[in-house]
Short mmCIF file of C-alpha atoms and ligand atoms in Angstrom, two decimals:
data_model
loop_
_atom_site.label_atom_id
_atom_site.label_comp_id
_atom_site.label_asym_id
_atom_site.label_seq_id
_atom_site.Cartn_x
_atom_site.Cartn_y
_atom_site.Cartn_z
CA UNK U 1 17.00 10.15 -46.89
CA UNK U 2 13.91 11.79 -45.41
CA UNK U 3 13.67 15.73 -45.39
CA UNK U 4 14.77 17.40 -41.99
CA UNK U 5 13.01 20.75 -40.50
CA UNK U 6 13.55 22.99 -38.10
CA UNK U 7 11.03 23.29 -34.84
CA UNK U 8 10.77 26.26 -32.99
CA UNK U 9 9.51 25.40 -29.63
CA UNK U 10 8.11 28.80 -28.02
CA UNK U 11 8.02 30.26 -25.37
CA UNK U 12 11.24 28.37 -24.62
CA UNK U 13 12.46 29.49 -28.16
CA UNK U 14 14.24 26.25 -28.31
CA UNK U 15 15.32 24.91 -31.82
CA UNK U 16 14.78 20.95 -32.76
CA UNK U 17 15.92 19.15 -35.80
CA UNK U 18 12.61 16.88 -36.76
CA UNK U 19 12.56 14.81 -39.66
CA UNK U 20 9.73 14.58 -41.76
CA UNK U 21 8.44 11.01 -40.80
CA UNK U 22 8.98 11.70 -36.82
CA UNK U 23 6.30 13.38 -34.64
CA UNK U 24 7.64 16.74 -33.30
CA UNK U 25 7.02 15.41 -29.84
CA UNK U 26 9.28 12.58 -30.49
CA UNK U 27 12.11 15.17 -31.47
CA UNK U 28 11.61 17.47 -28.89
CA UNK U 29 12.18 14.47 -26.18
CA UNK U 30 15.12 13.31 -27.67
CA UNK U 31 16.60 16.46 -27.65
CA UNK U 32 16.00 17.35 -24.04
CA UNK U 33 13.03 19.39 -24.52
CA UNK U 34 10.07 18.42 -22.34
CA UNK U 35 6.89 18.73 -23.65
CA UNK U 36 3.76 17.65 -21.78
CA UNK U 37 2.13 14.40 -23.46
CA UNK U 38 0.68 11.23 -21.66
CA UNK U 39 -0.73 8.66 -23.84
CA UNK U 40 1.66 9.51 -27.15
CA UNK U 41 -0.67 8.13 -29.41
CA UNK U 42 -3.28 10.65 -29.77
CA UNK U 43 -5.83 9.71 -27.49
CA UNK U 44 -5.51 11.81 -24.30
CA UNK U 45 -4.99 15.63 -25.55
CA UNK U 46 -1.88 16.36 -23.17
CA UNK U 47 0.26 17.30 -25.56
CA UNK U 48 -1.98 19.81 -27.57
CA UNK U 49 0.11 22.99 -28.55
CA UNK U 50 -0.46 25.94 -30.73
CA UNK U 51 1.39 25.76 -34.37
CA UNK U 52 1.97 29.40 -34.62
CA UNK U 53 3.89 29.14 -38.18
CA UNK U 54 4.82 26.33 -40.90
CA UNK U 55 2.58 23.38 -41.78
CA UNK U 56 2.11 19.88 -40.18
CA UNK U 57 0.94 16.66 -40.96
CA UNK U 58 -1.95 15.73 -38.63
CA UNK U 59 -0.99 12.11 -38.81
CA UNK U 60 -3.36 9.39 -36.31
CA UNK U 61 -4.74 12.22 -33.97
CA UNK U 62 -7.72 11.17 -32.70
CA UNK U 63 -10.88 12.91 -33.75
CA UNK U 64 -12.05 13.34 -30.09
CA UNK U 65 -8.73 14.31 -29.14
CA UNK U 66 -8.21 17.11 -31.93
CA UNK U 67 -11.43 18.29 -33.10
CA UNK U 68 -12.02 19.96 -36.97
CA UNK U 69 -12.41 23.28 -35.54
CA UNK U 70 -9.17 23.09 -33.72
CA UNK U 71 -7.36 22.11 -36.80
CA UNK U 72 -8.38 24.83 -38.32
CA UNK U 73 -7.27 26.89 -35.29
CA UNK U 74 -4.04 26.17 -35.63
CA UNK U 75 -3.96 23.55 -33.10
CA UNK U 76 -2.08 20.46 -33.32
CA UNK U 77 -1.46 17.08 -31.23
CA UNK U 78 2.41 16.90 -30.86
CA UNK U 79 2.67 13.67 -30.94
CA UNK U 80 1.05 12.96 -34.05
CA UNK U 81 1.76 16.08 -35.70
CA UNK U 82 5.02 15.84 -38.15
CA UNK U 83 6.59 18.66 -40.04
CA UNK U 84 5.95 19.62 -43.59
CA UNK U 85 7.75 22.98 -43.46
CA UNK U 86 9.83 24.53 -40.67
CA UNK U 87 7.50 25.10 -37.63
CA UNK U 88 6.70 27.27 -34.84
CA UNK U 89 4.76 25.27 -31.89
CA UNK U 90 4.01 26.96 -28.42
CA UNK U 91 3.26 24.62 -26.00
CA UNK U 92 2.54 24.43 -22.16
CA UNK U 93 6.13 23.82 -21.08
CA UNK U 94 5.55 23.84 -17.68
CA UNK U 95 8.40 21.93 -16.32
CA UNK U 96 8.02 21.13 -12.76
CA UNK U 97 10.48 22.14 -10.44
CA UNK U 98 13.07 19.26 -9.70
CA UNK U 99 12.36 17.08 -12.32
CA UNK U 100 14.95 15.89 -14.03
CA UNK U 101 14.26 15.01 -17.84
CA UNK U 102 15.93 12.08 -19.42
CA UNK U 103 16.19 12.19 -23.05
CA UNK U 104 14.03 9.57 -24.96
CA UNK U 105 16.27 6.87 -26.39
CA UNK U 106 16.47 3.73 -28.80
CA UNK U 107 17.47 0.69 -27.44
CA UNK U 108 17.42 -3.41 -28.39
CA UNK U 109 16.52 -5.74 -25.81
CA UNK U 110 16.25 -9.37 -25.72
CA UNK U 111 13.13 -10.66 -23.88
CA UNK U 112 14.56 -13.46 -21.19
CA UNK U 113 11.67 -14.19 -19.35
CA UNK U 114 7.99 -14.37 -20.33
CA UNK U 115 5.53 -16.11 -17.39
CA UNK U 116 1.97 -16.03 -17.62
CA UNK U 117 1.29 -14.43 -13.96
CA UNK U 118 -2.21 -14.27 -13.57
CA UNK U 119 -5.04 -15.19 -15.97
CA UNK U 120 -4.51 -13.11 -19.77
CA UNK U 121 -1.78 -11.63 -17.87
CA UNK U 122 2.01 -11.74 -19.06
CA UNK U 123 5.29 -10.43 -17.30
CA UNK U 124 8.05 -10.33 -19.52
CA UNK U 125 11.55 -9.65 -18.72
CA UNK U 126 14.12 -7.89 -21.29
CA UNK U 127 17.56 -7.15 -21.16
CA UNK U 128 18.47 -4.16 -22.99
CA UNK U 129 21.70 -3.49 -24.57
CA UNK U 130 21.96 -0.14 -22.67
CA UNK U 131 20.97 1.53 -19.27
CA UNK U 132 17.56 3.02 -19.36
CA UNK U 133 17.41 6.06 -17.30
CA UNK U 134 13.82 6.55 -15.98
CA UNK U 135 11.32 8.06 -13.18
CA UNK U 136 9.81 5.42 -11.52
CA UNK U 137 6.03 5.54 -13.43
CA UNK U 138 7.39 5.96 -16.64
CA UNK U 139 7.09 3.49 -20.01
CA UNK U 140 8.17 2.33 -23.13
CA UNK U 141 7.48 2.50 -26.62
CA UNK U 142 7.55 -1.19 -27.94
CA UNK U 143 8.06 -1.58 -31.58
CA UNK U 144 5.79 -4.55 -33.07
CA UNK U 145 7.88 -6.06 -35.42
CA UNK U 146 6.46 -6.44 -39.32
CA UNK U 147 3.32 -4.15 -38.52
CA UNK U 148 4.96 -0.50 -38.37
CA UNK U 149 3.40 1.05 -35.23
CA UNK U 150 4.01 0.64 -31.99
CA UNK U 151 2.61 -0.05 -28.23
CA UNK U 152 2.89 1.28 -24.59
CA UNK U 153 3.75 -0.36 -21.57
CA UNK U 154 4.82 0.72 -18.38
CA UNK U 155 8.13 -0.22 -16.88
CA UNK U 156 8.04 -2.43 -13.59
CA UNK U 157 11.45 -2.53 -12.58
CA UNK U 158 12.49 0.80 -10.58
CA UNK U 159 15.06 2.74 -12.04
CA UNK U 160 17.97 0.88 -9.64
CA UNK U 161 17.44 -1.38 -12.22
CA UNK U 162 18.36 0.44 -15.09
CA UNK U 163 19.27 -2.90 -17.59
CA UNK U 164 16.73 -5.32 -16.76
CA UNK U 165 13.24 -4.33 -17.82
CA UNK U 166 9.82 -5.90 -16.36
CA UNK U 167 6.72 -5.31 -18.26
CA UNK U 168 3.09 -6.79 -17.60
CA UNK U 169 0.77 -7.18 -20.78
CA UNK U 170 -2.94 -7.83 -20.44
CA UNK U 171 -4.34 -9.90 -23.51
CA UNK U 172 -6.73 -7.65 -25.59
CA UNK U 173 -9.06 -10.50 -27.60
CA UNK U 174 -8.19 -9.63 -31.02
CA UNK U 175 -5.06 -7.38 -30.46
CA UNK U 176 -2.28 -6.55 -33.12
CA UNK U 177 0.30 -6.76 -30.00
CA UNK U 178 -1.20 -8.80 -27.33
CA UNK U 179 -3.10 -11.30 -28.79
CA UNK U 180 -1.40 -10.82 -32.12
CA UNK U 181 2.61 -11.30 -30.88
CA UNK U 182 2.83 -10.92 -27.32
CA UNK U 183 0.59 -14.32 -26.62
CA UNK U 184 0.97 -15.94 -29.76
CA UNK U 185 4.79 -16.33 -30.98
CA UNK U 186 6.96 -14.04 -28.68
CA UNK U 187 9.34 -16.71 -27.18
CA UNK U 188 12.63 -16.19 -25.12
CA UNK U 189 15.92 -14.75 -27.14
CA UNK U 190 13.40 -12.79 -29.49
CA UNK U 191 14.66 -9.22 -30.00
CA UNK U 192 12.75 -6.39 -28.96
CA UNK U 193 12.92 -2.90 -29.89
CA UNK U 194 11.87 -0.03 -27.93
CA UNK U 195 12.18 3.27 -27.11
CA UNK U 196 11.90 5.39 -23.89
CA UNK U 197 11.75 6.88 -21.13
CA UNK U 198 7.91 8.28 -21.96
CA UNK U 199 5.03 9.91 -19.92
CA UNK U 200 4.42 12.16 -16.68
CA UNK U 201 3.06 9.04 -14.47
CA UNK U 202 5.83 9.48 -12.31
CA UNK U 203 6.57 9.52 -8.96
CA UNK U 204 6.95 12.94 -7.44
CA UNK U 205 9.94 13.19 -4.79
CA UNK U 206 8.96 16.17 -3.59
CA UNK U 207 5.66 14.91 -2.53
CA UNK U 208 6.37 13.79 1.04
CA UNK U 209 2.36 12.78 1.87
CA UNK U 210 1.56 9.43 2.62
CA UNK U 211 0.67 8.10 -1.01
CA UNK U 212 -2.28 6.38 -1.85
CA UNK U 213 -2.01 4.07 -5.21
CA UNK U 214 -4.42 2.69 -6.98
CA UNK U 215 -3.94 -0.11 -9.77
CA UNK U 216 -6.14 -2.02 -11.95
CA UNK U 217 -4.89 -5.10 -14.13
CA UNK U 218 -2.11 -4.46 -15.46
CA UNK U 219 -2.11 -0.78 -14.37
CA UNK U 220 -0.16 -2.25 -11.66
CA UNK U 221 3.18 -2.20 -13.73
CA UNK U 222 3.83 1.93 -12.81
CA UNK U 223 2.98 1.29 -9.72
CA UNK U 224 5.48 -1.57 -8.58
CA UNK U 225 8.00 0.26 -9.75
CA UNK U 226 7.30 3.21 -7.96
CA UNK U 227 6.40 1.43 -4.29
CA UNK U 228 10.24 -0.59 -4.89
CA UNK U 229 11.70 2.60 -5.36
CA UNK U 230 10.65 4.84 -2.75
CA UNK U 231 10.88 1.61 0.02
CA UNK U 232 14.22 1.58 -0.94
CA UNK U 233 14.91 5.06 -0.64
CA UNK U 234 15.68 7.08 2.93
CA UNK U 235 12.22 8.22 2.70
CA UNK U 236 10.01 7.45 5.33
CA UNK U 237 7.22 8.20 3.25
CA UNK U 238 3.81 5.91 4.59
CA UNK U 239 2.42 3.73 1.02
CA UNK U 240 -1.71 2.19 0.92
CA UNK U 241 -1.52 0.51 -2.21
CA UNK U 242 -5.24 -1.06 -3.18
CA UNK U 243 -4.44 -3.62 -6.04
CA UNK U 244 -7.75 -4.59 -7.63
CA UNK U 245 -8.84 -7.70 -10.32
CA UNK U 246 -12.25 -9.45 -10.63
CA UNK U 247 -11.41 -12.56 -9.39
CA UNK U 248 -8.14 -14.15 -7.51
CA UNK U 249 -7.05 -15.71 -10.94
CA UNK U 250 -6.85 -12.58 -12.56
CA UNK U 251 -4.90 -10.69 -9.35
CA UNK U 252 -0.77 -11.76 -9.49
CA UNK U 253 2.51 -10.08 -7.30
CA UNK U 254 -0.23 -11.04 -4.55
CA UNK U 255 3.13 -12.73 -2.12
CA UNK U 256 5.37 -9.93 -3.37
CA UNK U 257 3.38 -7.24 -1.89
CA UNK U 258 2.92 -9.21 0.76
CA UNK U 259 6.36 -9.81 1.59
CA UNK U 260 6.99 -5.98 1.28
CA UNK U 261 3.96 -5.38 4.01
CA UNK U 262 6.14 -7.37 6.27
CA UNK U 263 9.78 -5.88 5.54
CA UNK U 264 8.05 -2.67 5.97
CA UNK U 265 5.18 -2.78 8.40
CA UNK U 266 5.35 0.74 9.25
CA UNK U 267 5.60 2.16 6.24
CA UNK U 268 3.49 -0.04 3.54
CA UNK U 269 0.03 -1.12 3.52
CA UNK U 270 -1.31 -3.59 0.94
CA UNK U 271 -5.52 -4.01 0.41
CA UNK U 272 -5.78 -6.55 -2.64
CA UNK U 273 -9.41 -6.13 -3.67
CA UNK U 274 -11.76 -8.96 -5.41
CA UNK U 275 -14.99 -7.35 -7.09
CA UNK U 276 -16.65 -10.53 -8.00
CA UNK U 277 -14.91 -13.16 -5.82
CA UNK U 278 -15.13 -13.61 -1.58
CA UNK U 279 -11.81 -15.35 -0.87
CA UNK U 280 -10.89 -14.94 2.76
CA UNK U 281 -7.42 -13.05 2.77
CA UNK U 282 -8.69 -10.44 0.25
CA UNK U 283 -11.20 -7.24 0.21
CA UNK U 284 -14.90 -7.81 -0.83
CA UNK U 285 -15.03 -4.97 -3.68
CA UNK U 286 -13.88 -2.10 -6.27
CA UNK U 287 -11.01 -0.63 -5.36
CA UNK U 288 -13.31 2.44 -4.95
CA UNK U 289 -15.66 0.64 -2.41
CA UNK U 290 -12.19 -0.86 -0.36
CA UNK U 291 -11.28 2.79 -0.65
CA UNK U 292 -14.34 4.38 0.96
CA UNK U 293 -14.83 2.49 3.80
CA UNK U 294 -11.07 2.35 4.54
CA UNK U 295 -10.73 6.10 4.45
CA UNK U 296 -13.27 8.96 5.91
CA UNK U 297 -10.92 12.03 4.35
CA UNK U 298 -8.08 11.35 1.78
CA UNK U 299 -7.02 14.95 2.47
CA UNK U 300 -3.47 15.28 3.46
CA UNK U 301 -2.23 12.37 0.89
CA UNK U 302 -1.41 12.01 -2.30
CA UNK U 303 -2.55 9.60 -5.02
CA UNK U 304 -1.51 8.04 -7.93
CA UNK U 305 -4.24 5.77 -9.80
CA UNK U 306 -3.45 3.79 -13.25
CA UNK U 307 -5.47 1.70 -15.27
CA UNK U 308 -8.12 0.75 -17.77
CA UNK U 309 -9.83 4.30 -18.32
CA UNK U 310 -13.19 3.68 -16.31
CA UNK U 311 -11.56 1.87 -13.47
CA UNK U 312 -9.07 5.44 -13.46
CA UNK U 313 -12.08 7.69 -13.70
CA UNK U 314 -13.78 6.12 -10.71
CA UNK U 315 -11.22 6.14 -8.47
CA UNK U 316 -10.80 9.59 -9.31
CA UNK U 317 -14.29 10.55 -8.39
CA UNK U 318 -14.10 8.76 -5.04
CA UNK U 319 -10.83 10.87 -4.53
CA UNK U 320 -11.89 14.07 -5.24
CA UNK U 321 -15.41 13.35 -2.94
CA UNK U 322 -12.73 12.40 -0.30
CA UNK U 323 -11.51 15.72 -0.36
CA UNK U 324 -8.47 15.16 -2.92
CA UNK U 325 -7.65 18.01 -5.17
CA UNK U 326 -6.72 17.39 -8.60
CA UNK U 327 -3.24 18.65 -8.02
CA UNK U 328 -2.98 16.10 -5.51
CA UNK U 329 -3.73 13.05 -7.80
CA UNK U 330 -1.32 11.58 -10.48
CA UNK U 331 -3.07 9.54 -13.10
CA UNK U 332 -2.40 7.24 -16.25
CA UNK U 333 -5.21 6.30 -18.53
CA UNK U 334 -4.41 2.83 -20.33
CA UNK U 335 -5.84 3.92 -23.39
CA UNK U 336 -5.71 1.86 -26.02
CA UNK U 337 -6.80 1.99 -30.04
CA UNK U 338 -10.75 1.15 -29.23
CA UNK U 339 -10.41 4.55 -26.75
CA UNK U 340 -9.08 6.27 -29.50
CA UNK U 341 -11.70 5.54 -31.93
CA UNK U 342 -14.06 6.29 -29.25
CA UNK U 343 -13.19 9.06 -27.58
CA UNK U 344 -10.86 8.22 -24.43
CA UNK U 345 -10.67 12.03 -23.26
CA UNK U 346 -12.63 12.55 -19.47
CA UNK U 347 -12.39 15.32 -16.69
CA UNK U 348 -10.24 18.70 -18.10
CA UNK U 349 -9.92 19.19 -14.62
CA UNK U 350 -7.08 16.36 -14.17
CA UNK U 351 -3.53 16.58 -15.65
CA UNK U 352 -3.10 13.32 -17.38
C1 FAD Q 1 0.61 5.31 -21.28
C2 FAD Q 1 0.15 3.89 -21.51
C3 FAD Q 1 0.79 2.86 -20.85
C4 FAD Q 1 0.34 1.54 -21.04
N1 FAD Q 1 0.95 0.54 -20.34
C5 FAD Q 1 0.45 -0.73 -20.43
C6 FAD Q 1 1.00 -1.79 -19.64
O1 FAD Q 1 1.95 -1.60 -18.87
N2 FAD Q 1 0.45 -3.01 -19.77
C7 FAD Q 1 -0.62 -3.26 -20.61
O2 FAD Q 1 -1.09 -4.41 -20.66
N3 FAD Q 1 -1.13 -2.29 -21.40
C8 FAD Q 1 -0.61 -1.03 -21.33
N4 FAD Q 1 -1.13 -0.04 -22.12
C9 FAD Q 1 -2.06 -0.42 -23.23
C10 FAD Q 1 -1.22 -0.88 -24.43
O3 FAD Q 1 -0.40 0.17 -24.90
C11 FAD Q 1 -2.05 -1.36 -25.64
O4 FAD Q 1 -2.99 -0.39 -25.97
C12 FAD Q 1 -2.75 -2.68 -25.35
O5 FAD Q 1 -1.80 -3.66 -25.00
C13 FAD Q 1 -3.55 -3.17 -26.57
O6 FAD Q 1 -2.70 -3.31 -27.66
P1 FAD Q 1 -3.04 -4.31 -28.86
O7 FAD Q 1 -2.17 -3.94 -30.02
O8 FAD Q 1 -3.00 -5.72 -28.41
O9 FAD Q 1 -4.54 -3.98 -29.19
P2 FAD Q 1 -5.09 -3.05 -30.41
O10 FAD Q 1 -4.87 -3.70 -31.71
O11 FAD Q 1 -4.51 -1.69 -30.24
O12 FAD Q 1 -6.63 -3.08 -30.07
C14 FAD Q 1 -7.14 -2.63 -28.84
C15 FAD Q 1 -8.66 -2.62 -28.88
O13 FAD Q 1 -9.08 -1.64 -29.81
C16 FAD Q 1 -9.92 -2.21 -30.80
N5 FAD Q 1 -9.60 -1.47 -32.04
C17 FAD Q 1 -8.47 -1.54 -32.79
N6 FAD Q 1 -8.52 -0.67 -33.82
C18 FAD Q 1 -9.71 -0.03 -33.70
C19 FAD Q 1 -10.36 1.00 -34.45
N7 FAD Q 1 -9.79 1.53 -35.51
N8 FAD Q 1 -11.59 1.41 -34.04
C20 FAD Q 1 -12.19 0.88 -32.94
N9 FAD Q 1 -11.63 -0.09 -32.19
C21 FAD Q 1 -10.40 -0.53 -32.56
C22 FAD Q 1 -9.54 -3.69 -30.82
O14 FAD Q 1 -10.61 -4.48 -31.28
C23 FAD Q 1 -9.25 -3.93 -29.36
O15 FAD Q 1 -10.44 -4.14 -28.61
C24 FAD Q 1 -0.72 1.27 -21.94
C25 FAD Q 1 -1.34 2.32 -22.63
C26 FAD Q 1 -0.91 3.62 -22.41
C27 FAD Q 1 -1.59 4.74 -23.13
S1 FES Q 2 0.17 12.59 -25.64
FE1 FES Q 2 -0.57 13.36 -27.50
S2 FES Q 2 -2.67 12.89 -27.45
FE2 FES Q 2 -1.90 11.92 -25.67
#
């Protein structure tokens, strides 16, 4: 039986029972109590709080992420950080207004599906034993079974499909999940356990702008969820989304979309960009460059952009020169171990 202590999350002066092998994030979640994190594996620096009394285990925070001289501020990454006395954390609990938080949950899902849908590019479907209630954006923890840690992927389904869960994974060469599990023995009927909802990718209701999105790879799993979701709400909310891959092999959901741009021609747009490929049918370009001649002033939208880090931080930049304020721009970094090591953290500026 592992020791349980008490955290004291201020200013909300909310009380959470946290074991001593769970991160104090993790607790907090799953007792209601929304704390600000993105990446949840101590890459991206959302979810740094204060520790204002008791001590804490630092666990995997990234160096970049939590420098020394933070540490010994007092400072501590909340989802790394697991008790070692009763604690006091103060974090940034600034819920938004009209956000409803679901309470992170454990669930077992057998995969049912697993097609390889564009090159190095897997969609796998799972049924879970329980409804997952989500924001559309949102993702999962996945456990990976024999190697005690776990990985992040975004759900694809929207939340009107709360049983059946779509995932895309992107083959990183030498990868303890990808290239490691996910492409090398997952097969149909395999369990899978994971854990969720996570992250504040999420579409915003509230926001009634015509929405830009921007995906890249697999960064396009948030993002299908959250276009399925708000076509099929009363909304009449106007959708661009630029979809962008290297080459036409490495670009999938291609008739999907396109099937939406015809159910909805008034209300979606679809730009599938090629950076190294012509193909006639398809943008010449980065997502950036579609973006930039498409658009003289993004002002009066708002965006949401997800992706591998650089493609995320570009299309940021081109956003913000097309007169985009950060408060106008939802992001989510696919950061991944190698960003970690490295230092995945970018522009303060940006709420991740
Ligand atoms: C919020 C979020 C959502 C995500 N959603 C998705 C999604 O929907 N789909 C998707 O495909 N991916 C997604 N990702 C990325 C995903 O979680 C994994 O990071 C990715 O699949 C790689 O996992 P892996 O175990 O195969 O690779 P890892 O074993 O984690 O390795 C990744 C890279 O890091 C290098 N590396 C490993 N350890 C170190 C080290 N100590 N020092 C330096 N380099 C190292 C490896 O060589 C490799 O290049 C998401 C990430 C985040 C943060
Ligand atoms: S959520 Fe903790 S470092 Fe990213």
């Amino acid at each position: 039986m592992s020791t349980t202590y008490t955290v004291t999350v201020e200013p909300l002066g909310k009380e959470v029972s946290c074991r001593e092998d769970q991160t104090i994030l993790d607790a907090c979640l799953r007792a209601g109590v929304w704390l600000p994190h993105a990446c949840t594996h101590g890459t991206c620096g959302t979810c740094k709080a204060e520790v204002l009394d008791g001590d804490v285990d630092h666990g995997e925070a990234s160096a970049f992420a939590l420098m020394e001289f933070e540490r010994s501020e007092g400072k501590a990454l909340l989802c790394c950080a697991r008790p070692r006395s009763d604690v006091i954390v103060e974090g940034d609990v600034d819920v938004e207004e009209g956000i409803t938080t679901h309470p992170v949950r454990d669930f077992v899902g057998t995969v049912t599906g697993i097609e390889d849908c564009a090159r190095d590019t897997r969609r796998l479907t799972v049924d879970l034993d329980d409804d997952i209630a989500f924001h559309p954006g949102q993702y999962l923890q996945v456990f990976v079974p024999g190697k005690g840690v776990t990985r992040t992927y975004s759900m694809a389904n929207p939340p009107a499909e709360p049983r059946r869960i779509e995932l895309h994974v992107r083959r990183v060469p030498g990868g303890l999940a990808t290239d490691g599990w996910v492409f090398k023995d997952l097969a149909v009927g395999d369990e899978l356990r994971v854990s969720g909802p996570y992250g504040r990718f999420f579409f915003r209701q509230m926001r009634e702008e015509p929405a830009i999105l921007i995906a890249g790879g697999t960064g396009l799993a948030p993002i299908k969820s959250m276009i399925q979701h708000i076509l099929a709400s009363e909304d009449e909310q106007q959708l661009t989304l630029y979809q962008g891959a290297r080459c036409l092999d490495m670009l999938y959901d291609v008739d999907f979309f396109r099937g939406l741009e015809q159910e909805y021609p008034d209300r979606f747009r679809y730009r599938p960009c090629l950076s190294e490929e012509q193909v006639s049918g398809f943008e010449a370009g980065l997502v950036t460059e579609v973006l930039d001649r498409d658009m003289a002033s993004c002002r009066g939208h708002v965006a949401y952009v997800c992706g591998p880090p650089p493609m995320v931080d570009a299309a940021i930049k081109t956003l913000m020169r097309k007169r985009l304020f950060p408060r106008d721009i939802y992001r989510e970094d696919f950061f991944d171990e190698s960003d970690k090591a490295n230092g995945g953290l970018n522009s303060p500026l940006l709420k991740r």
